[in-house]
Coordinates of C-alpha atoms and ligand atoms in Angstrom, one line a residue:
M1 CA 0.0 0.0 0.0
K2 CA 1.2 3.4 -0.9
F3 CA 0.2 6.8 0.4
Y4 CA -0.4 10.0 -1.5
S5 CA -0.4 13.7 -0.6
L6 CA -3.9 15.3 -0.6
N7 CA -2.3 18.0 -2.7
H8 CA -1.0 15.6 -5.3
P9 CA -3.0 12.4 -5.6
V10 CA -0.3 10.1 -7.0
P11 CA 0.4 7.2 -4.6
E12 CA 4.1 7.0 -4.5
T13 CA 5.1 7.1 -0.8
S14 CA 5.5 4.1 1.5
F15 CA 4.1 4.0 5.0
K16 CA 7.6 4.2 6.3
E17 CA 8.4 7.2 4.3
A18 CA 5.1 8.9 5.2
V19 CA 5.8 8.3 8.9
I20 CA 9.3 9.6 8.8
A21 CA 8.4 12.7 6.8
G22 CA 5.2 13.5 8.8
I23 CA 3.9 15.8 6.1
A24 CA 4.4 15.6 2.3
P25 CA 7.0 17.8 0.7
D26 CA 4.2 19.8 -1.0
K27 CA 2.6 20.3 2.5
G28 CA -0.3 18.0 1.9
L29 CA -1.5 15.4 4.4
Y30 CA -0.7 11.8 3.5
F31 CA -3.7 9.5 2.7
P32 CA -3.8 5.8 1.9
E33 CA -4.3 4.9 -1.7
S34 CA -7.2 2.6 -0.9
I35 CA -9.3 1.3 2.0
T36 CA -10.4 -2.3 1.4
P37 CA -13.3 -3.4 3.6
L38 CA -12.7 -6.3 5.9
P39 CA -14.7 -9.5 5.1
S40 CA -18.3 -9.3 6.5
D41 CA -17.7 -12.3 8.8
F42 CA -15.1 -10.2 10.6
F43 CA -17.9 -8.0 11.9
D44 CA -20.4 -10.9 12.2
S45 CA -18.1 -12.7 14.7
I46 CA -16.1 -9.7 16.0
E47 CA -17.0 -10.7 19.6
K48 CA -14.9 -13.8 19.3
L49 CA -11.8 -11.8 18.5
S50 CA -9.4 -10.2 21.0
N51 CA -8.6 -6.5 20.8
L52 CA -5.1 -7.4 19.4
E53 CA -6.6 -9.6 16.7
I54 CA -9.1 -6.9 15.7
A55 CA -6.3 -4.2 15.6
F56 CA -4.1 -6.5 13.5
E57 CA -6.7 -7.2 10.9
A58 CA -7.7 -3.6 10.7
I59 CA -4.3 -2.0 10.3
R60 CA -2.5 -4.7 8.3
Q61 CA -3.4 -3.5 4.8
F62 CA -1.9 -0.1 5.5
V63 CA 1.4 -1.1 6.8
S64 CA 2.2 -4.7 5.7
E65 CA 4.8 -3.7 3.1
D66 CA 7.0 -2.0 5.7
I67 CA 6.2 -4.0 8.8
P68 CA 6.3 -7.8 8.9
D69 CA 3.4 -9.5 10.7
D70 CA 5.3 -10.6 13.7
V71 CA 6.7 -7.1 14.3
L72 CA 3.3 -5.6 13.8
K73 CA 1.9 -7.9 16.5
E74 CA 4.6 -6.9 18.9
I75 CA 3.9 -3.2 18.2
L76 CA 0.2 -3.7 18.8
K77 CA 0.9 -5.5 22.1
N78 CA 3.0 -2.6 23.3
T79 CA 0.4 -0.1 22.2
L80 CA -2.8 -1.7 23.5
D81 CA -2.1 -3.1 26.9
F82 CA -4.9 -1.3 28.6
D83 CA -8.7 -1.4 28.6
F84 CA -11.3 0.4 26.4
P85 CA -14.5 -0.1 28.3
V86 CA -17.9 1.0 27.0
V87 CA -19.8 2.2 30.1
E88 CA -23.6 2.7 29.9
I89 CA -24.7 5.8 31.8
E90 CA -28.3 6.2 30.6
E91 CA -30.7 4.2 28.5
N92 CA -29.2 4.2 25.0
V93 CA -26.3 6.4 26.1
A94 CA -22.8 5.0 26.8
T95 CA -19.3 6.3 27.0
L96 CA -16.2 4.8 25.5
E97 CA -13.6 5.5 28.1
L98 CA -10.3 6.2 26.3
F99 CA -8.4 7.2 29.4
H100 CA -7.0 4.0 30.8
G101 CA -3.6 4.4 29.2
P102 CA -0.4 5.7 30.8
T103 CA -1.1 9.4 30.4
M104 CA -4.9 9.1 30.6
A105 CA -5.9 10.5 27.3
F106 CA -6.8 8.8 24.0
K107 CA -3.6 10.2 22.4
D108 CA -1.7 7.4 24.2
V109 CA -2.8 5.0 21.4
G110 CA -1.6 7.0 18.5
A111 CA 1.6 8.2 20.2
R112 CA 2.6 4.7 21.3
F113 CA 1.9 3.1 17.9
M114 CA 3.9 5.8 16.2
A115 CA 6.8 5.6 18.7
N116 CA 7.0 1.8 18.1
C117 CA 6.9 2.2 14.3
L118 CA 9.6 4.8 14.3
G119 CA 11.7 2.8 16.7
Y120 CA 11.4 -0.2 14.3
F121 CA 12.2 1.9 11.3
S122 CA 15.3 3.4 13.0
Q123 CA 16.9 0.0 13.7
G124 CA 20.1 -0.2 11.8
E125 CA 19.9 3.4 10.7
N126 CA 22.8 5.7 11.5
E127 CA 21.0 8.9 11.5
E128 CA 18.8 9.7 14.5
V129 CA 15.3 11.1 14.0
T130 CA 14.1 14.1 16.0
V131 CA 10.4 14.3 16.8
L132 CA 9.5 17.9 17.2
V133 CA 6.1 18.6 18.6
A134 CA 4.1 21.5 19.9
T135 CA 1.5 20.8 22.6
S136 CA -1.4 22.6 24.3
G137 CA -1.4 19.8 26.9
D138 CA -2.3 16.2 26.2
T139 CA -0.2 15.5 23.1
G140 CA 3.1 16.3 24.9
G141 CA 2.6 13.8 27.7
A142 CA 1.4 11.1 25.4
V143 CA 4.3 11.6 23.0
A144 CA 6.9 11.8 25.9
N145 CA 5.6 8.7 27.4
G146 CA 5.3 6.8 24.1
F147 CA 8.8 7.7 22.9
L148 CA 10.6 7.3 26.2
G149 CA 13.7 5.2 25.7
V150 CA 13.1 4.5 22.0
D151 CA 16.5 4.0 20.4
G152 CA 17.5 6.3 17.6
V153 CA 14.7 8.8 18.3
N154 CA 15.0 12.1 20.2
V155 CA 12.0 14.1 21.2
V156 CA 11.7 17.8 21.6
I157 CA 8.4 19.1 23.0
L158 CA 7.4 22.8 23.0
Y159 CA 4.8 23.9 25.4
P160 CA 3.5 27.3 26.4
S161 CA 4.8 28.3 29.8
G162 CA 2.0 28.6 32.5
K163 CA -0.7 27.5 30.0
V164 CA -0.8 23.7 30.6
S165 CA -2.2 22.1 33.7
D166 CA 0.2 21.1 36.5
I167 CA -0.4 17.5 35.8
Q168 CA 0.2 17.9 32.1
E169 CA 3.4 19.8 32.7
K170 CA 4.7 17.0 35.0
Q171 CA 3.9 14.4 32.4
L172 CA 6.1 16.0 29.8
T173 CA 8.9 17.5 31.9
T174 CA 9.9 14.8 34.3
L175 CA 10.9 11.8 32.1
G176 CA 14.4 12.7 31.0
Q177 CA 16.4 10.3 28.8
N178 CA 15.6 11.1 25.1
I179 CA 12.8 13.6 26.0
V180 CA 13.5 17.3 26.1
A181 CA 10.8 19.8 27.2
M182 CA 11.1 23.4 26.0
E183 CA 9.1 25.9 28.0
V184 CA 8.1 28.7 25.6
D185 CA 7.5 32.2 26.9
G186 CA 4.3 32.5 24.7
T187 CA 1.1 30.8 23.6
F188 CA 0.4 27.5 22.0
D189 CA 0.1 29.3 18.7
D190 CA 3.7 30.6 19.2
C191 CA 4.9 27.0 19.9
Q192 CA 3.1 25.7 16.8
R193 CA 4.6 28.5 14.7
M194 CA 8.2 27.7 15.9
V195 CA 7.7 24.0 15.0
K196 CA 6.4 24.8 11.5
T197 CA 9.2 27.3 10.9
A198 CA 11.8 24.6 12.0
F199 CA 10.4 22.1 9.5
L200 CA 10.9 24.7 6.7
D201 CA 14.4 25.7 7.8
G202 CA 17.0 24.2 5.6
E203 CA 19.8 24.8 8.0
I204 CA 18.1 22.6 10.5
T205 CA 16.8 20.0 8.1
D206 CA 20.2 19.6 6.5
H207 CA 21.6 18.9 9.9
R208 CA 18.9 16.8 11.5
K209 CA 16.1 14.5 10.3
L210 CA 12.9 16.0 11.7
T211 CA 9.4 14.6 12.0
S212 CA 6.2 15.5 13.6
A213 CA 4.1 13.6 16.1
N214 CA 0.9 15.5 15.6
S215 CA -2.2 13.8 14.3
I216 CA -1.2 14.8 10.7
N217 CA 1.3 11.9 11.0
V218 CA -0.4 8.7 9.6
A219 CA 1.2 6.6 12.3
R220 CA -0.6 8.7 14.9
W221 CA -3.8 9.1 13.1
L222 CA -4.7 5.7 11.7
P223 CA -4.4 3.6 14.9
Q224 CA -7.1 5.7 16.4
L225 CA -9.6 3.6 14.4
F226 CA -8.9 0.6 16.7
Y227 CA -11.1 1.6 19.6
F228 CA -14.1 2.4 17.4
L229 CA -14.0 -1.3 16.5
F230 CA -13.5 -2.3 20.2
A231 CA -16.5 -0.3 21.1
Y232 CA -18.6 -1.8 18.3
K233 CA -17.7 -5.2 19.6
Q234 CA -19.0 -4.3 23.0
A235 CA -22.2 -2.6 21.9
K236 CA -23.2 -4.9 19.0
S237 CA -25.4 -7.1 21.2
K238 CA -27.7 -4.2 21.9
G239 CA -29.1 -4.9 18.5
K240 CA -29.6 -1.2 17.7
E241 CA -28.2 1.2 15.2
I242 CA -25.0 2.5 16.8
V243 CA -23.9 6.2 16.6
F244 CA -20.6 7.6 17.8
S245 CA -20.2 11.2 19.1
V246 CA -16.6 12.4 19.1
P247 CA -15.4 15.5 20.9
S248 CA -13.3 17.1 18.2
G249 CA -10.5 19.6 17.8
N250 CA -8.2 18.8 15.0
F251 CA -10.6 16.1 13.8
G252 CA -8.0 13.3 13.7
N253 CA -10.0 11.1 16.0
I254 CA -13.3 11.3 14.2
C255 CA -11.6 10.9 10.9
A256 CA -10.1 7.6 12.1
G257 CA -13.6 6.5 13.1
T258 CA -14.7 7.2 9.5
V259 CA -11.9 5.0 8.3
A260 CA -13.3 2.2 10.6
Q261 CA -16.6 2.7 8.8
K262 CA -15.0 2.4 5.4
L263 CA -13.4 -0.8 6.6
G264 CA -17.0 -2.1 6.9
M265 CA -17.9 -1.4 10.5
P266 CA -21.7 -1.3 10.5
V267 CA -22.1 2.2 11.9
K268 CA -24.0 4.6 9.8
H269 CA -23.6 7.9 11.6
F270 CA -21.0 10.0 13.4
V271 CA -21.5 13.2 15.4
A272 CA -18.6 15.7 15.5
S273 CA -19.1 17.6 18.7
T274 CA -17.2 20.9 19.3
N275 CA -17.0 23.7 21.7
V276 CA -17.5 27.2 20.4
N277 CA -14.7 26.7 17.9
D278 CA -17.3 25.9 15.4
V279 CA -15.7 26.0 11.9
V280 CA -16.9 22.5 11.1
P281 CA -20.5 22.8 12.5
K282 CA -20.8 25.9 10.3
F283 CA -19.3 24.1 7.3
M284 CA -21.8 21.3 7.7
Q285 CA -24.7 23.7 7.3
K286 CA -23.6 25.7 4.3
G287 CA -20.5 24.1 2.8
I288 CA -18.4 27.1 3.5
Y289 CA -15.1 26.5 5.3
N290 CA -14.0 29.6 7.1
P291 CA -11.0 29.1 9.5
V292 CA -10.7 31.7 12.3
P293 CA -8.3 32.2 15.3
S294 CA -9.2 29.8 18.1
I295 CA -11.2 30.9 21.2
A296 CA -10.1 29.7 24.6
T297 CA -12.6 27.3 26.4
I298 CA -12.8 24.9 29.3
S299 CA -12.3 22.0 26.8
N300 CA -9.0 23.4 25.7
A301 CA -7.7 20.4 23.8
M302 CA -10.4 21.3 21.3
D303 CA -9.6 25.0 20.9
V304 CA -8.7 24.7 17.2
G305 CA -9.7 27.4 14.7
D306 CA -8.5 25.5 11.6
P307 CA -8.7 21.7 12.2
S308 CA -5.9 20.1 10.2
N309 CA -7.5 16.7 9.7
F310 CA -10.9 17.9 8.4
V311 CA -9.5 17.9 4.9
R312 CA -9.1 14.1 5.2
I313 CA -12.8 13.7 6.1
R314 CA -13.9 15.8 3.1
H315 CA -11.6 13.7 0.9
L316 CA -13.2 10.5 2.2
Y317 CA -16.5 11.8 1.0
Q318 CA -15.2 13.2 -2.3
D319 CA -16.0 16.6 -0.9
D320 CA -19.7 16.0 -1.5
L321 CA -21.6 17.9 1.1
S322 CA -24.9 16.0 0.9
T323 CA -23.2 12.6 1.3
L324 CA -21.2 14.0 4.2
Q325 CA -24.4 15.3 5.8
E326 CA -25.9 11.8 5.7
N327 CA -23.0 10.4 7.5
L328 CA -21.9 13.2 9.8
S329 CA -23.7 15.7 12.0
S330 CA -21.8 18.4 13.8
F331 CA -22.9 20.6 16.8
S332 CA -21.2 23.2 18.9
F333 CA -21.7 23.9 22.6
S334 CA -20.8 26.8 25.0
D335 CA -18.8 26.3 28.2
E336 CA -22.0 27.0 30.1
A337 CA -23.8 24.2 28.4
T338 CA -20.8 22.0 29.0
R339 CA -20.8 22.7 32.7
T340 CA -24.5 22.1 32.9
A341 CA -24.2 18.7 31.3
M342 CA -21.4 17.8 33.7
K343 CA -23.6 18.7 36.6
T344 CA -26.8 17.0 35.3
V345 CA -25.1 13.8 34.4
Y346 CA -23.3 13.7 37.8
S347 CA -26.4 14.4 39.8
Q348 CA -28.6 11.9 37.9
T349 CA -26.1 9.1 37.4
G350 CA -23.0 9.7 39.5
Y351 CA -20.8 9.6 36.4
V352 CA -18.0 12.3 36.3
M353 CA -17.4 13.5 32.8
D354 CA -14.4 15.7 31.9
P355 CA -15.3 18.8 29.9
H356 CA -14.3 17.2 26.5
G357 CA -16.4 14.1 27.1
A358 CA -19.3 16.4 28.2
V359 CA -19.2 18.1 24.8
G360 CA -19.4 14.7 23.2
Y361 CA -22.4 13.8 25.5
L362 CA -24.2 17.0 24.4
G363 CA -23.6 16.3 20.7
L364 CA -25.0 12.8 21.1
K365 CA -28.1 14.0 23.0
E366 CA -28.7 16.6 20.3
Y367 CA -28.6 14.0 17.6
Q368 CA -30.8 11.6 19.5
K369 CA -33.6 14.1 19.8
N370 CA -34.5 13.1 16.2
K371 CA -33.2 9.5 16.4
P372 CA -34.2 8.3 19.9
N373 CA -33.9 4.6 19.1
T374 CA -30.2 4.6 18.3
Y375 CA -27.5 3.4 20.7
G376 CA -25.2 6.3 21.3
I377 CA -21.6 6.1 22.3
F378 CA -19.7 9.3 23.2
L379 CA -15.9 9.2 23.6
E380 CA -14.4 10.2 26.9
T381 CA -11.2 11.4 25.5
A382 CA -9.4 12.2 28.8
H383 CA -9.7 11.3 32.5
P384 CA -11.5 14.1 34.5
V385 CA -8.4 14.3 36.8
K386 CA -6.5 15.9 33.9
F387 CA -8.8 18.9 34.0
L388 CA -8.9 19.1 37.8
D389 CA -9.7 22.8 38.1
V390 CA -12.8 22.6 35.9
V391 CA -14.1 19.5 37.5
E392 CA -13.6 20.7 41.0
E393 CA -15.1 24.1 40.2
T394 CA -18.1 22.6 38.4
L395 CA -18.9 19.6 40.5
G396 CA -17.5 20.6 43.8
L397 CA -15.6 17.4 44.2
S398 CA -12.0 16.2 43.8
P399 CA -11.5 13.1 41.8
E400 CA -9.1 10.6 43.2
I401 CA -5.6 10.8 41.7
P402 CA -5.0 7.6 39.8
A403 CA -1.7 5.7 40.1
Q404 CA -0.4 6.8 36.6
I405 CA -0.6 10.5 37.7
Q406 CA 0.6 9.9 41.2
K407 CA 3.8 8.5 39.8
V408 CA 4.8 11.8 38.1
I409 CA 3.4 14.3 40.6
D410 CA 6.3 14.4 42.9
K411 CA 9.0 14.2 40.3
E412 CA 11.2 17.1 39.5
K413 CA 10.5 19.3 36.5
H414 CA 13.2 19.8 33.9
S415 CA 12.6 22.3 31.1
I416 CA 14.7 24.5 28.8
K417 CA 13.2 28.0 28.8
I418 CA 13.1 29.7 25.4
K419 CA 11.7 32.9 24.1
T420 CA 12.3 33.1 20.4
Y421 CA 12.6 30.8 17.3
E422 CA 16.4 31.5 17.3
D423 CA 16.6 29.9 20.8
L424 CA 15.0 26.8 19.4
K425 CA 17.2 26.8 16.3
S426 CA 20.4 27.1 18.1
Y427 CA 19.4 24.2 20.4
L428 CA 18.6 22.0 17.3
L429 CA 21.8 23.0 15.6
D430 CA 24.1 22.4 18.5
K431 CA 23.0 19.1 19.7
N432 CA 23.7 16.0 17.7
Ligands
LIG501 C1 -6.7 16.0 21.5 C2 -7.9 16.0 22.3 C3 -9.2 16.1 21.7 C4 -9.4 16.4 20.2 O1 -9.0 15.3 19.4 P1 -8.8 15.6 17.8 O2 -8.4 14.3 17.2 O3 -7.8 16.6 17.7 O4 -10.2 16.0 17.2 C5 -10.3 15.9 22.5 N1 -10.3 15.7 23.8 C6 -9.1 15.6 24.4 C7 -9.0 15.4 25.9 C8 -7.9 15.7 23.7 O5 -6.7 15.6 24.3

């Protein structure tokens, strides 16, 4: 299987090349040349398969030319060694908990899969690869954790000083080894801009092989389709039409869900739920895509004004708005509505949602107003403890700190403070 750039649809890039490059030379996102549905008996008897077997069958066609089956199985074992439970909280409403991994956000799956792939591709290579990534919070921790100790790979994470939660900062600054955290005197947008500038800076790229670990990278994006299949396996016996609601920011997660559907998963509809950063909900009404600067909200991992993966979703539907509307609904919610949902669900069911999950819940309920007889699953993309302030303030309770978090909380922070792009550049040029 080859991949092509969405700016130049000639499939000529291998999975390995696409992973190492991150983004195509013409700045397009890579996309698989084909998606062949799995045989129907795969879905008929999916409950007999383990998660590892499901993941193997689902991803194999995309990677098999570059990763032998036995290596792929090992990579999946390292990636998926935690649970993905579907928890019913109301009649016909369940949540898919994606926060049981090491950094307690769904990004663990993509980050670990990518780290393992890159580790495998680096074997026997002389030149080290540097993963350069900007984070507004969850990506940094997941990438740091996933890549820790991977031979031949260095990781440099840029984060905005004072603008990530204490727990998130600990997760990305305390690991050491091949992980370096750069604390930027600026905003997330500044971090992102520095990273983008570095990728285009010949002086740096002549000197170092750089790649990105954001969801534009196919090795981070595609494995996110796994847990839609794991959820389908658990909810299938309900005998109802299943619909997924995905709290969305850069739209990588929901786009992976759409790939699971193209693989034959019998799910007809997805809901893309957003906070007030509503470029996509607006697009779904009129077909006009109008990116704007992002607005800060309590679901900050979704504060994205120009979602980078939405172009992949449009491509999957040949950019045909009416087909897209049949398959996808998109709704936007304010912080106030999000807090109200957190409170209502907590008081009626005892379930604690984080603000991102709560946006997913709201999108699902909106959709079910017209389709009450569907079985709805919203994704809980992070553990509520990762957004402690909001949860405490809204629900008046302190969630218990899980072991994964406890482990980093007392560790010492190490960061390199930088102010300008030149600071980053001199670091990248000096260190080999
Ligand atoms: C990254 C993130 C999202 C958004 O996911 P996308 O794939 O960018 O749409 C949602 N919730 C949480 C908690 C996240 O960390």
